[in-house]
């Protein structure tokens, strides 16, 4: 029996899903009096449909195989159903199915080792793939993997591991051991290996094009696709561990960075499952510094997703999870940057309990701490903090823009004039009837938008491209403020707004690797058409 989950809506961000159960059985195996799925009777199953539990629908039937749509909504319900079905099998049959002796067809492979992914360091184009004893379906899936590995030069993979540890991964405490295990081919988590290669490849393709030599750059996109497919085959969704959570988050990030709307449901499911497993890790006795760091890393991505869609975060910190470091952000630089980013994102996420003024005050307080940290590391643009500081500045401006925009819309909607006006939009109103409070709020939004656009241009000129796809929605909102604000602003401000928008589009158009990203490309194309600019990129 095989259970598969359909995709949930990308905006609902919950754990619910439906399962299709494909059941293959015979009449003689389903005549148990206490069966919860089928009603035993003396007639042939092909002549009469079985009695199903409430909420289950028979979609298709081919001889003894049936496709059912169920109302199973949680992993717990799915487990209970499968356990019930297992209990309905005659004991000798169930025992035989679960017995290791039934896996003799996998010999001469070992009986129960771990799956390892080995890479031959002495060859540029060849790899070795060693398998453990697996059941037949997974074993057949792995048959194609050696060809996949052989299709790429081995010199690509070391830069991808280094990029992962330096730019993508949570701040691990075992980086040296992590690198050594990949160098020697002894890393014990093949699904995590594949997910790491998949996301690192696509991240390098969009944001770090110089990480590999130019002839190998076009290979990164296809490499990412193939390794994502491998990770999806290899990941063990029911094994709750740090490595499984990290794998699921990397698979989620891969789908998000690819920007395919058809994959949004799958990405949402992966993220929700990772959050659920992470919440269960303390209950399974897992406690370590890496768990605290992984929790902060996942929480940061959770906050970024909530800030993007203006929702509340999913992850709630349990009492057993401790902050990995104090607020002074000393000791570990990578961890301090992660914690500072997490704090900034938490201020951006809308909290209905706080007023706009209190949230602005909190943003200013956070910004002052960023400034103090900047003094510690110096103002040299080559310092490691300079790149992070640009991102922190962007987060601060995005938070301010969200709050000022919300204030402007509240003032606009509260205006009594619009209930009697025949105008189709604000800019058709005669100047004498304009709401000056709305214009004042719009002016504040435009000032913030100028700052955000300037910060993004600075990131583009510095080739710091990693976070730009994440803030594309907020950047589009800033462009909207300048575009429409210029219609009621003085001529000099209108000219500055127009120049800022044109310069931003030119800066994007000249960053060819980033223009390969679907989210960024859609943003640039939309505004080039709006501004009636020619498209300067292929």
Short mmCIF file of C-alpha atoms in Angstrom, two decimals:
data_model
loop_
_atom_site.label_atom_id
_atom_site.label_comp_id
_atom_site.label_asym_id
_atom_site.label_seq_id
_atom_site.Cartn_x
_atom_site.Cartn_y
_atom_site.Cartn_z
CA UNK A 1 0.00 0.00 0.00
CA UNK A 2 1.41 3.38 -0.94
CA UNK A 3 0.38 6.74 0.55
CA UNK A 4 1.10 9.99 -1.23
CA UNK A 5 0.34 13.53 -0.12
CA UNK A 6 -1.16 16.20 -2.35
CA UNK A 7 0.11 19.74 -2.18
CA UNK A 8 -1.45 22.17 0.24
CA UNK A 9 -2.17 25.78 -0.62
CA UNK A 10 1.02 27.87 -0.46
CA UNK A 11 -0.57 30.64 1.56
CA UNK A 12 -2.34 28.54 4.15
CA UNK A 13 0.97 27.47 5.76
CA UNK A 14 -0.56 24.68 7.86
CA UNK A 15 0.06 21.00 8.17
CA UNK A 16 -3.16 19.76 6.56
CA UNK A 17 -3.16 17.58 3.49
CA UNK A 18 -5.16 14.82 1.88
CA UNK A 19 -3.80 11.40 1.06
CA UNK A 20 -4.62 9.11 -1.81
CA UNK A 21 -4.44 5.48 -0.72
CA UNK A 22 -3.76 2.91 -3.41
CA UNK A 23 -4.85 -0.40 -1.92
CA UNK A 24 -4.12 -3.69 -3.57
CA UNK A 25 -5.84 -6.62 -1.88
CA UNK A 26 -7.91 -9.69 -2.50
CA UNK A 27 -11.27 -10.76 -1.14
CA UNK A 28 -9.87 -13.55 0.93
CA UNK A 29 -7.49 -11.14 2.76
CA UNK A 30 -10.26 -8.69 3.65
CA UNK A 31 -12.83 -10.90 5.34
CA UNK A 32 -11.92 -9.86 8.87
CA UNK A 33 -15.00 -9.07 10.93
CA UNK A 34 -13.36 -6.07 12.60
CA UNK A 35 -12.11 -4.48 9.38
CA UNK A 36 -12.32 -0.69 9.46
CA UNK A 37 -11.84 -0.26 5.74
CA UNK A 38 -13.80 -2.98 4.05
CA UNK A 39 -17.05 -4.73 4.83
CA UNK A 40 -16.64 -8.44 4.37
CA UNK A 41 -19.33 -10.23 2.40
CA UNK A 42 -19.69 -13.32 0.26
CA UNK A 43 -19.98 -11.53 -3.09
CA UNK A 44 -17.05 -10.78 -5.37
CA UNK A 45 -15.34 -7.46 -4.68
CA UNK A 46 -15.60 -6.57 -8.36
CA UNK A 47 -19.39 -6.72 -8.19
CA UNK A 48 -19.93 -4.48 -5.19
CA UNK A 49 -17.90 -1.57 -3.83
CA UNK A 50 -16.64 -2.00 -0.25
CA UNK A 51 -18.09 0.01 2.59
CA UNK A 52 -15.66 2.84 3.35
CA UNK A 53 -15.19 4.96 6.47
CA UNK A 54 -16.99 8.29 6.59
CA UNK A 55 -15.23 10.87 4.42
CA UNK A 56 -13.47 8.36 2.15
CA UNK A 57 -14.26 8.29 -1.58
CA UNK A 58 -13.46 5.56 -4.11
CA UNK A 59 -11.98 7.37 -7.12
CA UNK A 60 -10.87 4.57 -9.41
CA UNK A 61 -10.90 0.78 -9.45
CA UNK A 62 -8.97 -1.67 -11.56
CA UNK A 63 -9.63 -5.28 -10.63
CA UNK A 64 -8.32 -5.61 -7.05
CA UNK A 65 -6.51 -2.23 -7.02
CA UNK A 66 -8.42 0.78 -5.69
CA UNK A 67 -7.61 4.50 -5.52
CA UNK A 68 -9.16 6.15 -2.48
CA UNK A 69 -9.34 9.80 -1.45
CA UNK A 70 -9.28 10.04 2.33
CA UNK A 71 -9.87 12.71 4.93
CA UNK A 72 -6.55 12.04 6.67
CA UNK A 73 -5.12 15.42 7.62
CA UNK A 74 -2.20 14.77 9.97
CA UNK A 75 0.80 12.46 10.09
CA UNK A 76 -0.59 10.99 13.29
CA UNK A 77 -3.86 10.03 11.62
CA UNK A 78 -1.95 8.55 8.69
CA UNK A 79 0.20 6.48 11.05
CA UNK A 80 -2.85 5.22 12.96
CA UNK A 81 -4.55 4.23 9.70
CA UNK A 82 -1.51 2.36 8.43
CA UNK A 83 -1.05 0.67 11.80
CA UNK A 84 -4.71 -0.40 11.69
CA UNK A 85 -4.26 -1.81 8.19
CA UNK A 86 -1.16 -3.69 9.29
CA UNK A 87 -3.11 -5.14 12.19
CA UNK A 88 -5.73 -6.50 9.80
CA UNK A 89 -3.18 -8.65 7.95
CA UNK A 90 -2.80 -12.22 9.18
CA UNK A 91 0.14 -12.30 11.57
CA UNK A 92 2.41 -14.60 9.47
CA UNK A 93 2.00 -12.33 6.44
CA UNK A 94 2.79 -9.14 8.38
CA UNK A 95 5.78 -10.79 10.02
CA UNK A 96 7.12 -11.99 6.70
CA UNK A 97 6.77 -8.56 5.14
CA UNK A 98 8.69 -6.89 7.94
CA UNK A 99 11.34 -9.60 8.29
CA UNK A 100 14.88 -8.88 7.12
CA UNK A 101 14.96 -12.37 5.65
CA UNK A 102 12.64 -11.18 2.90
CA UNK A 103 15.33 -8.76 1.65
CA UNK A 104 17.62 -11.56 0.48
CA UNK A 105 17.37 -10.29 -3.10
CA UNK A 106 19.64 -7.40 -2.10
CA UNK A 107 22.55 -9.78 -1.40
CA UNK A 108 25.53 -9.77 -1.55
CA UNK A 109 25.09 -6.29 -0.03
CA UNK A 110 25.31 -6.06 3.79
CA UNK A 111 22.14 -6.78 5.70
CA UNK A 112 21.59 -3.50 7.55
CA UNK A 113 24.30 -0.82 7.09
CA UNK A 114 23.91 2.89 6.48
CA UNK A 115 23.72 4.39 3.00
CA UNK A 116 26.94 6.20 2.07
CA UNK A 117 27.73 8.52 -0.81
CA UNK A 118 31.34 8.10 -1.95
CA UNK A 119 33.20 10.36 -4.38
CA UNK A 120 36.47 9.26 -5.97
CA UNK A 121 39.00 12.08 -5.36
CA UNK A 122 41.52 10.66 -7.84
CA UNK A 123 39.25 11.14 -10.85
CA UNK A 124 38.00 14.31 -12.43
CA UNK A 125 34.92 12.83 -14.06
CA UNK A 126 34.14 9.57 -12.26
CA UNK A 127 32.44 8.74 -8.99
CA UNK A 128 31.65 5.67 -6.92
CA UNK A 129 28.30 5.13 -5.31
CA UNK A 130 28.02 2.52 -2.58
CA UNK A 131 24.62 1.26 -1.45
CA UNK A 132 23.32 -0.36 1.67
CA UNK A 133 20.60 -2.98 1.82
CA UNK A 134 17.40 -1.23 0.74
CA UNK A 135 13.95 -2.29 -0.25
CA UNK A 136 13.33 -2.79 -3.95
CA UNK A 137 11.66 0.57 -4.88
CA UNK A 138 14.44 2.72 -3.39
CA UNK A 139 17.10 0.37 -4.75
CA UNK A 140 15.68 0.81 -8.25
CA UNK A 141 15.60 4.60 -7.83
CA UNK A 142 19.28 4.62 -6.91
CA UNK A 143 20.24 2.68 -10.03
CA UNK A 144 20.46 5.88 -12.09
CA UNK A 145 22.53 7.87 -9.62
CA UNK A 146 26.04 6.80 -10.67
CA UNK A 147 25.35 8.20 -14.15
CA UNK A 148 24.14 11.44 -12.57
CA UNK A 149 27.31 11.74 -10.50
CA UNK A 150 29.54 10.90 -13.45
CA UNK A 151 27.97 13.68 -15.51
CA UNK A 152 29.77 16.45 -13.64
CA UNK A 153 33.45 17.15 -12.99
CA UNK A 154 34.38 16.48 -9.37
CA UNK A 155 36.12 19.85 -9.06
CA UNK A 156 32.67 21.50 -8.96
CA UNK A 157 31.65 19.93 -5.66
CA UNK A 158 34.32 21.25 -3.30
CA UNK A 159 33.45 24.92 -4.04
CA UNK A 160 29.79 24.07 -3.49
CA UNK A 161 30.53 22.64 -0.03
CA UNK A 162 32.62 25.70 0.83
CA UNK A 163 29.86 28.03 -0.40
CA UNK A 164 27.32 26.11 1.64
CA UNK A 165 29.29 26.45 4.88
CA UNK A 166 30.22 30.07 4.26
CA UNK A 167 26.97 31.49 2.92
CA UNK A 168 24.01 29.13 3.33
CA UNK A 169 24.33 26.77 6.28
CA UNK A 170 23.52 27.52 9.87
CA UNK A 171 26.67 28.39 11.91
CA UNK A 172 27.79 24.86 12.69
CA UNK A 173 30.22 23.95 15.42
CA UNK A 174 31.68 21.09 13.34
CA UNK A 175 32.69 22.78 10.08
CA UNK A 176 36.11 21.17 9.89
CA UNK A 177 34.71 17.68 10.45
CA UNK A 178 31.95 18.41 7.94
CA UNK A 179 34.46 19.37 5.24
CA UNK A 180 36.72 16.42 6.02
CA UNK A 181 33.88 13.91 5.82
CA UNK A 182 32.93 15.20 2.38
CA UNK A 183 36.56 15.20 1.24
CA UNK A 184 37.00 11.58 2.27
CA UNK A 185 33.53 10.47 1.15
CA UNK A 186 32.45 9.29 4.59
CA UNK A 187 29.52 11.63 5.20
CA UNK A 188 26.65 9.47 6.42
CA UNK A 189 23.63 11.48 5.21
CA UNK A 190 23.23 11.17 1.43
CA UNK A 191 19.92 13.08 1.35
CA UNK A 192 21.55 16.06 3.07
CA UNK A 193 24.51 15.81 0.70
CA UNK A 194 22.22 15.93 -2.34
CA UNK A 195 20.11 18.76 -0.91
CA UNK A 196 23.27 20.72 -0.11
CA UNK A 197 24.60 20.28 -3.66
CA UNK A 198 21.19 21.18 -5.13
CA UNK A 199 20.71 24.44 -3.26
CA UNK A 200 24.38 25.46 -3.35
CA UNK A 201 24.42 24.94 -7.11
CA UNK A 202 21.35 27.07 -7.74
CA UNK A 203 22.53 29.70 -5.26
CA UNK A 204 25.89 29.86 -7.02
CA UNK A 205 24.18 30.04 -10.40
CA UNK A 206 22.21 33.15 -9.43
CA UNK A 207 24.39 34.90 -6.87
CA UNK A 208 27.96 33.56 -7.05
CA UNK A 209 28.71 32.96 -10.75
CA UNK A 210 32.47 33.17 -10.20
CA UNK A 211 32.63 30.27 -7.78
CA UNK A 212 33.41 27.87 -10.63
CA UNK A 213 35.39 28.40 -13.81
CA UNK A 214 33.27 29.81 -16.71
CA UNK A 215 33.01 26.56 -18.73
CA UNK A 216 31.35 24.85 -15.74
CA UNK A 217 28.95 27.69 -14.87
CA UNK A 218 26.13 26.50 -17.21
CA UNK A 219 26.22 23.07 -15.51
CA UNK A 220 25.08 24.45 -12.17
CA UNK A 221 21.40 24.81 -13.07
CA UNK A 222 21.00 21.23 -14.30
CA UNK A 223 23.13 19.93 -11.44
CA UNK A 224 20.77 21.58 -8.98
CA UNK A 225 17.71 20.03 -10.61
CA UNK A 226 19.14 16.53 -10.64
CA UNK A 227 20.44 16.64 -7.09
CA UNK A 228 17.13 17.98 -5.83
CA UNK A 229 15.41 14.98 -7.40
CA UNK A 230 17.95 12.71 -5.69
CA UNK A 231 17.40 14.42 -2.33
CA UNK A 232 13.65 13.98 -2.66
CA UNK A 233 14.13 10.25 -3.28
CA UNK A 234 16.60 9.77 -0.44
CA UNK A 235 15.19 11.87 2.40
CA UNK A 236 13.56 9.84 5.15
CA UNK A 237 10.61 11.98 6.20
CA UNK A 238 9.84 9.83 9.23
CA UNK A 239 13.36 9.99 10.71
CA UNK A 240 13.39 12.93 13.11
CA UNK A 241 16.93 14.28 13.33
CA UNK A 242 18.97 17.43 12.88
CA UNK A 243 20.08 16.22 9.47
CA UNK A 244 16.51 15.58 8.28
CA UNK A 245 15.41 19.08 9.35
CA UNK A 246 18.39 20.62 7.58
CA UNK A 247 17.65 18.58 4.45
CA UNK A 248 13.99 19.64 4.39
CA UNK A 249 14.90 23.32 4.80
CA UNK A 250 17.44 23.12 1.97
CA UNK A 251 14.86 21.49 -0.29
CA UNK A 252 12.41 24.25 0.63
CA UNK A 253 15.00 26.95 -0.10
CA UNK A 254 15.79 25.34 -3.43
CA UNK A 255 12.16 25.45 -4.57
CA UNK A 256 11.73 29.02 -3.34
CA UNK A 257 14.87 30.18 -5.13
CA UNK A 258 13.79 28.44 -8.35
CA UNK A 259 10.62 30.56 -8.24
CA UNK A 260 8.31 28.06 -9.93
CA UNK A 261 4.70 28.83 -8.86
CA UNK A 262 3.75 25.18 -9.45
CA UNK A 263 6.22 24.14 -6.71
CA UNK A 264 4.97 26.55 -4.04
CA UNK A 265 2.72 23.93 -2.46
CA UNK A 266 5.52 21.39 -2.23
CA UNK A 267 7.84 24.03 -0.76
CA UNK A 268 5.23 24.94 1.84
CA UNK A 269 4.78 21.28 2.80
CA UNK A 270 8.53 20.77 3.18
CA UNK A 271 8.88 23.82 5.39
CA UNK A 272 5.92 22.90 7.59
CA UNK A 273 7.27 19.37 8.01
CA UNK A 274 10.72 20.74 8.93
CA UNK A 275 9.15 23.04 11.54
CA UNK A 276 7.13 20.18 12.97
CA UNK A 277 10.15 17.88 13.19
CA UNK A 278 12.26 20.63 14.73
CA UNK A 279 9.60 21.16 17.38
CA UNK A 280 9.68 17.43 18.18
CA UNK A 281 13.46 17.12 18.49
CA UNK A 282 13.62 18.24 22.16
CA UNK A 283 10.91 15.70 22.99
CA UNK A 284 13.12 12.98 21.48
CA UNK A 285 15.93 13.87 23.83
CA UNK A 286 17.99 15.78 21.27
CA UNK A 287 19.86 18.60 22.94
CA UNK A 288 23.06 20.19 21.71
CA UNK A 289 24.60 23.48 20.70
CA UNK A 290 24.01 22.56 17.06
CA UNK A 291 20.29 22.13 17.83
CA UNK A 292 20.14 25.66 19.26
CA UNK A 293 21.94 27.03 16.23
CA UNK A 294 19.79 25.06 13.79
CA UNK A 295 16.68 26.31 15.58
CA UNK A 296 17.82 29.93 15.19
CA UNK A 297 18.58 29.32 11.49
CA UNK A 298 15.15 27.79 10.79
CA UNK A 299 13.45 30.51 12.85
CA UNK A 300 15.19 33.14 10.72
CA UNK A 301 13.83 31.59 7.52
CA UNK A 302 10.41 31.29 9.17
CA UNK A 303 10.46 35.01 10.03
CA UNK A 304 11.62 35.90 6.53
CA UNK A 305 8.69 33.95 5.08
CA UNK A 306 6.25 35.60 7.49
CA UNK A 307 7.63 39.05 6.64
CA UNK A 308 7.31 38.35 2.92
CA UNK A 309 3.65 37.31 3.07
CA UNK A 310 2.65 39.47 6.09
CA UNK A 311 1.69 36.47 8.19
CA UNK A 312 2.70 35.21 11.62
CA UNK A 313 5.65 32.80 12.00
CA UNK A 314 5.04 29.10 12.55
CA UNK A 315 7.90 28.28 14.88
CA UNK A 316 7.46 28.85 18.59
CA UNK A 317 10.53 28.40 20.80
CA UNK A 318 10.01 25.78 23.54
CA UNK A 319 11.54 26.24 27.00
CA UNK A 320 14.18 23.59 26.25
CA UNK A 321 15.67 25.67 23.42
CA UNK A 322 18.15 28.29 24.58
CA UNK A 323 19.51 31.25 22.66
CA UNK A 324 22.93 30.20 21.40
CA UNK A 325 24.56 33.43 22.55
CA UNK A 326 24.06 36.67 24.44
CA UNK A 327 22.81 39.88 22.89
CA UNK A 328 26.28 41.48 22.83
CA UNK A 329 26.90 39.41 19.66
CA UNK A 330 30.49 38.53 20.50
CA UNK A 331 32.55 35.36 20.10
CA UNK A 332 31.22 33.63 16.97
CA UNK A 333 30.89 36.09 14.06
CA UNK A 334 28.63 33.92 11.87
CA UNK A 335 26.32 33.19 14.76
CA UNK A 336 26.23 36.82 15.83
CA UNK A 337 25.16 37.85 12.31
CA UNK A 338 22.43 35.21 12.30
CA UNK A 339 21.07 36.33 15.66
CA UNK A 340 21.13 39.98 14.63
CA UNK A 341 19.25 39.19 11.41
CA UNK A 342 16.71 37.08 13.33
CA UNK A 343 16.05 39.95 15.71
CA UNK A 344 15.58 42.40 12.86
CA UNK A 345 13.18 40.13 11.03
CA UNK A 346 11.14 39.61 14.18
CA UNK A 347 10.58 43.38 14.28
CA UNK A 348 9.43 43.46 10.66
CA UNK A 349 6.77 40.79 11.16
CA UNK A 350 3.53 42.58 11.98
CA UNK A 351 2.43 42.25 15.58
CA UNK A 352 -1.14 43.50 16.15
CA UNK A 353 -0.34 43.96 19.86
CA UNK A 354 2.05 46.83 19.12
CA UNK A 355 1.34 50.23 17.62
CA UNK A 356 3.27 51.64 14.68
CA UNK A 357 5.09 54.10 16.92
CA UNK A 358 6.25 51.38 19.32
CA UNK A 359 7.42 49.18 16.44
CA UNK A 360 9.31 52.09 14.91
CA UNK A 361 10.98 52.69 18.26
CA UNK A 362 12.02 49.03 18.43
CA UNK A 363 13.43 49.24 14.90
CA UNK A 364 15.43 52.31 15.84
CA UNK A 365 16.77 50.55 18.93
CA UNK A 366 17.82 47.53 16.83
CA UNK A 367 19.44 49.83 14.29
CA UNK A 368 21.46 51.51 17.04
CA UNK A 369 22.82 48.11 18.08
CA UNK A 370 23.77 47.40 14.47
CA UNK A 371 25.57 50.73 14.35
CA UNK A 372 27.43 49.93 17.57
CA UNK A 373 28.50 46.59 16.10
CA UNK A 374 29.63 48.37 12.95
CA UNK A 375 31.91 50.59 15.04
CA UNK A 376 33.42 47.45 16.55
CA UNK A 377 34.31 45.95 13.15
CA UNK A 378 35.15 49.26 11.47
CA UNK A 379 33.72 51.06 8.46
CA UNK A 380 36.05 49.50 5.91
CA UNK A 381 34.01 48.19 2.99
CA UNK A 382 36.30 45.15 2.89
CA UNK A 383 35.45 44.14 6.47
CA UNK A 384 33.30 41.03 6.92
CA UNK A 385 30.59 43.06 8.63
CA UNK A 386 30.17 45.49 5.71
CA UNK A 387 28.21 43.01 3.60
CA UNK A 388 25.92 42.05 6.47
CA UNK A 389 25.44 45.72 7.33
CA UNK A 390 23.91 46.35 3.90
CA UNK A 391 21.39 43.61 4.51
CA UNK A 392 20.60 44.91 8.00
CA UNK A 393 20.07 48.37 6.54
CA UNK A 394 17.66 46.91 4.00
CA UNK A 395 15.73 45.09 6.75
CA UNK A 396 15.44 48.30 8.77
CA UNK A 397 14.13 50.23 5.76
CA UNK A 398 11.68 47.45 4.85
CA UNK A 399 10.28 47.51 8.38
CA UNK A 400 9.89 51.31 8.28
CA UNK A 401 8.30 51.16 4.82
CA UNK A 402 5.74 48.59 5.95
CA UNK A 403 4.73 50.69 8.95
CA UNK A 404 4.51 54.01 7.04
CA UNK A 405 2.58 52.36 4.22
CA UNK A 406 0.09 50.90 6.71
CA UNK A 407 -0.36 54.33 8.31
CA UNK A 408 -0.91 55.95 4.92
CA UNK A 409 -3.60 53.42 3.99
CA UNK A 410 -5.39 53.87 7.33
CA UNK A 411 -5.49 57.64 6.81
CA UNK A 412 -6.65 57.18 3.23
CA UNK A 413 -9.46 54.75 4.12
CA UNK A 414 -10.65 56.94 7.00
CA UNK A 415 -11.22 59.92 4.70
CA UNK A 416 -14.92 60.79 4.36
CA UNK A 417 -14.32 62.51 1.02
CA UNK A 418 -13.88 59.21 -0.83
CA UNK A 419 -17.38 58.08 -0.01
CA UNK A 420 -18.78 60.91 -2.15
CA UNK A 421 -16.04 61.26 -4.77
CA UNK A 422 -16.53 60.12 -8.37
CA UNK A 423 -12.76 59.88 -8.98
CA UNK A 424 -11.39 56.50 -9.97
CA UNK A 425 -8.11 56.98 -8.08
CA UNK A 426 -6.37 59.44 -5.79
CA UNK A 427 -4.42 61.25 -8.48
CA UNK A 428 -7.52 62.41 -10.36
CA UNK A 429 -8.54 64.63 -7.44
CA UNK A 430 -8.03 68.34 -7.84
CA UNK A 431 -5.12 69.67 -5.85
CA UNK A 432 -7.32 71.68 -3.52
CA UNK A 433 -9.16 68.56 -2.39
CA UNK A 434 -6.12 66.41 -1.66
CA UNK A 435 -5.81 64.99 1.83
CA UNK A 436 -2.59 66.51 3.14
CA UNK A 437 -2.29 63.84 5.84
CA UNK A 438 -2.19 61.21 3.09
CA UNK A 439 0.43 63.24 1.24
CA UNK A 440 2.50 63.56 4.38
CA UNK A 441 2.42 59.80 4.95
CA UNK A 442 3.20 59.25 1.27
CA UNK A 443 6.19 61.57 1.57
CA UNK A 444 7.51 59.50 4.50
CA UNK A 445 7.09 56.33 2.41
CA UNK A 446 8.97 57.95 -0.48
CA UNK A 447 11.90 58.88 1.77
CA UNK A 448 12.15 55.29 2.98
CA UNK A 449 11.81 54.02 -0.61
CA UNK A 450 14.72 56.21 -1.74
CA UNK A 451 16.86 54.70 1.01
CA UNK A 452 15.89 51.11 0.21
CA UNK A 453 16.55 51.53 -3.51
CA UNK A 454 19.91 53.14 -2.77
CA UNK A 455 20.84 50.22 -0.47
CA UNK A 456 19.91 47.66 -3.11
CA UNK A 457 21.99 49.50 -5.71
CA UNK A 458 24.90 49.39 -3.28
CA UNK A 459 24.42 45.62 -2.93
CA UNK A 460 24.39 45.22 -6.72
CA UNK A 461 27.54 47.26 -7.19
CA UNK A 462 29.28 45.25 -4.43
CA UNK A 463 28.11 41.96 -5.99
CA UNK A 464 26.31 41.07 -2.76
CA UNK A 465 23.38 39.36 -4.47
CA UNK A 466 22.40 36.66 -1.96
CA UNK A 467 19.45 38.42 -0.32
CA UNK A 468 18.03 40.40 -3.23
CA UNK A 469 15.57 37.70 -4.41
CA UNK A 470 14.21 37.53 -0.86
CA UNK A 471 13.35 41.24 -0.75
CA UNK A 472 12.00 41.58 -4.30
CA UNK A 473 8.42 42.10 -3.05
CA UNK A 474 9.44 44.87 -0.65
CA UNK A 475 11.60 46.46 -3.34
CA UNK A 476 8.62 46.46 -5.69
CA UNK A 477 6.57 48.23 -3.00
CA UNK A 478 9.29 50.88 -2.72
CA UNK A 479 9.22 51.39 -6.50
CA UNK A 480 5.44 51.75 -6.33
CA UNK A 481 5.77 54.52 -3.75
CA UNK A 482 8.21 56.46 -5.91
CA UNK A 483 6.26 55.90 -9.13
CA UNK A 484 2.89 57.09 -7.82
CA UNK A 485 4.32 59.55 -5.34
CA UNK A 486 6.06 61.41 -8.16
CA UNK A 487 2.61 62.24 -9.60
CA UNK A 488 1.80 64.54 -6.66
CA UNK A 489 5.32 65.49 -5.60
CA UNK A 490 7.11 68.71 -6.61
CA UNK A 491 8.91 68.58 -9.95
CA UNK A 492 12.38 68.16 -8.43
CA UNK A 493 11.26 65.22 -6.26
CA UNK A 494 9.44 63.71 -9.23
CA UNK A 495 12.64 63.91 -11.31
CA UNK A 496 14.67 62.27 -8.53
CA UNK A 497 12.09 59.48 -8.27
CA UNK A 498 12.21 58.83 -11.99
CA UNK A 499 16.02 58.80 -12.04
CA UNK A 500 16.15 56.41 -9.07
CA UNK A 501 13.83 53.94 -10.78
CA UNK A 502 15.69 54.09 -14.10
CA UNK A 503 19.08 53.66 -12.41
CA UNK A 504 17.81 50.69 -10.42
CA UNK A 505 16.54 48.91 -13.54
CA UNK A 506 19.86 49.56 -15.30
CA UNK A 507 21.77 48.14 -12.33
CA UNK A 508 19.66 44.99 -12.39
CA UNK A 509 19.95 44.60 -16.15
CA UNK A 510 23.74 44.62 -15.94
CA UNK A 511 23.80 41.83 -13.31
CA UNK A 512 23.30 38.94 -15.72
CA UNK A 513 23.46 36.03 -13.27
CA UNK A 514 20.80 37.54 -11.02
CA UNK A 515 18.58 38.19 -14.03
CA UNK A 516 18.40 34.41 -14.49
CA UNK A 517 16.37 34.24 -11.28
CA UNK A 518 12.65 34.09 -12.19
CA UNK A 519 11.55 36.30 -9.28
CA UNK A 520 14.08 39.02 -10.05
CA UNK A 521 13.49 38.83 -13.78
CA UNK A 522 9.72 39.21 -13.34
CA UNK A 523 10.28 42.22 -11.10
CA UNK A 524 12.61 43.94 -13.58
CA UNK A 525 10.44 43.17 -16.61
CA UNK A 526 7.34 44.54 -14.87
CA UNK A 527 8.99 47.83 -14.00
CA UNK A 528 10.76 48.20 -17.34
CA UNK A 529 7.37 47.95 -19.03
CA UNK A 530 5.82 50.37 -16.52
CA UNK A 531 8.62 52.90 -17.03
CA UNK A 532 8.61 52.26 -20.80
CA UNK A 533 12.27 51.28 -20.69
CA UNK A 534 13.85 48.96 -23.26
CA UNK A 535 14.84 45.55 -21.95
CA UNK A 536 18.66 45.39 -22.05
CA UNK A 537 19.00 41.77 -21.03
CA UNK A 538 18.52 38.57 -23.07
#
